[in-house]
Amino acid sequence: MENIETRILTVRGIERDRENIAEAGRLLREGKTVIIPTETVYGLAANACDPHAVAHIFSAKGRPQDNPLIVHIDSLEMLPSLVNVLPEAALRLANRFWPGPLTIIMPKSDKIPYITSGGLDTVAVRMPSSETARAIITASGVPLAAPSANLSGSPSPTTFAHCVHDMMGRVDAIVEGEPCSVGVESTVITLATKIPRLLRPGAVTLAQLREVLGEVEMDRCILEQPEENIKVSSPGMKYKHYAPGADVILIKGSAENFAQYVNTHADTDCCAVCFEEEMSLMHLPALCYGKTEDYAAQAHILFDLLRSLDDKGMTKAYIHSPHPEGIGLAVYNRLIRSAGFHVIEL
Ligand code: TXA
Ligand code: MG
């Protein structure tokens, strides 16, 4: 795509930087693309109801056209016009988890163009807890389609610097906000199936969803590689994802076995990514991604860590697999994809 001028709009506080929020809102209302911070990851936003504006999201990211976008709202008042039916279960989820890192898939209304829904008859909606994100939606006056603001296939951006790295010259503006507090994308659940189904794990956990809804299925694609040519429930799951330039190999096993394996397989420009408790066992360059049981810390640092492998010139990384429990399931789900499903069990 041709290079466009990208403006930087700094927002440190919604009162302090009222003018930049208004400006971001004005650009979005005019059909422009603006990267905004949210509590999960930065999102590349445009008016969800304007097919022309949404087309710019796809070209800026290099995103396949059949991969649908999440629509962001600032309040429950925005919801009814976006959906064809409003399931009672959606209201129960919204009551408990919105604003927050949960995306709910429902049958879409005609207001959502097919380019936004990737050709599907459903729409994914979320109300972010980030005050900056909600203030920008309010200022724009429209629901905002926003995928993660990375180049398609790369790790999602959790800081302003990540967005500048991937998107300078490709979008109309980038809002410079704080680093994202959660660090992995929202939990995605569909209510368009007979039994509600988790499509992507995130900070709202499966156990929390079951507390509200009772039965919730977990899509097979969360833990496994989708077979080729099968219809996946969430198109995003079939694409290569979250991959740094370095080869990522995910390793399952005890701390001792992990250390022994990586210490004997280390070659040049190769590093280990492990838990804090294991750092002293490593005889090769090692990066730490939190304590073994601290899943929230792992989620928070994950994408920055994957990006830093490339900054450090690493060509290979052995990553000690996290426990796929609670938010750890989200960390594990992103890591098996960034490893292209290359997993070694010791
Ligand atoms: O936390 C987040 O959700 C971030 C921030 C910016 O809000 N956004 C985000 O968007 O992660 P994206 O586009 O990177 O991921 C959206 C995922 C994709 O896997 C997509 O396939 C799935 O949600 N999705 C969206 N609409 C869907 C639909 N109607 N049916 C099934 N899956 C859908
Ligand atoms: Mg994404």
Coordinates of C-alpha atoms in Angstrom, one line a residue, residues 6-7 9 32-33 35 54 70 89 107 124 126-127 167 177 188 192 199 206 218 230 232 255-256 260 325-326 340:
T6 CA 0.5 9.1 10.3
R7 CA -0.3 11.6 13.1
L9 CA -2.1 11.8 19.3
K32 CA -10.2 7.4 8.8
T33 CA -8.1 4.7 10.5
I35 CA -4.9 3.0 16.3
V54 CA -13.2 -0.9 7.2
I70 CA -14.5 -7.2 16.5
A89 CA -27.2 -14.9 27.7
P107 CA -26.4 -12.8 14.9
A124 CA -18.4 -10.0 17.5
R126 CA -17.0 -6.0 23.0
M127 CA -17.0 -3.1 25.4
M167 CA 2.0 0.7 11.4
G177 CA -1.5 5.7 25.4
V188 CA -14.1 -14.7 22.4
A192 CA -24.6 -18.4 17.8
L199 CA -13.4 -19.6 20.5
L206 CA -13.6 -20.5 30.9
M218 CA -14.3 -25.2 24.3
I230 CA -12.1 -27.8 7.5
V232 CA -13.4 -23.3 11.6
A255 CA 12.1 -27.3 35.0
E256 CA 15.0 -29.7 35.2
Q260 CA 18.8 -30.0 30.4
E325 CA -5.1 -23.1 33.2
G326 CA -7.0 -19.9 33.9
G340 CA 3.5 -23.0 14.4

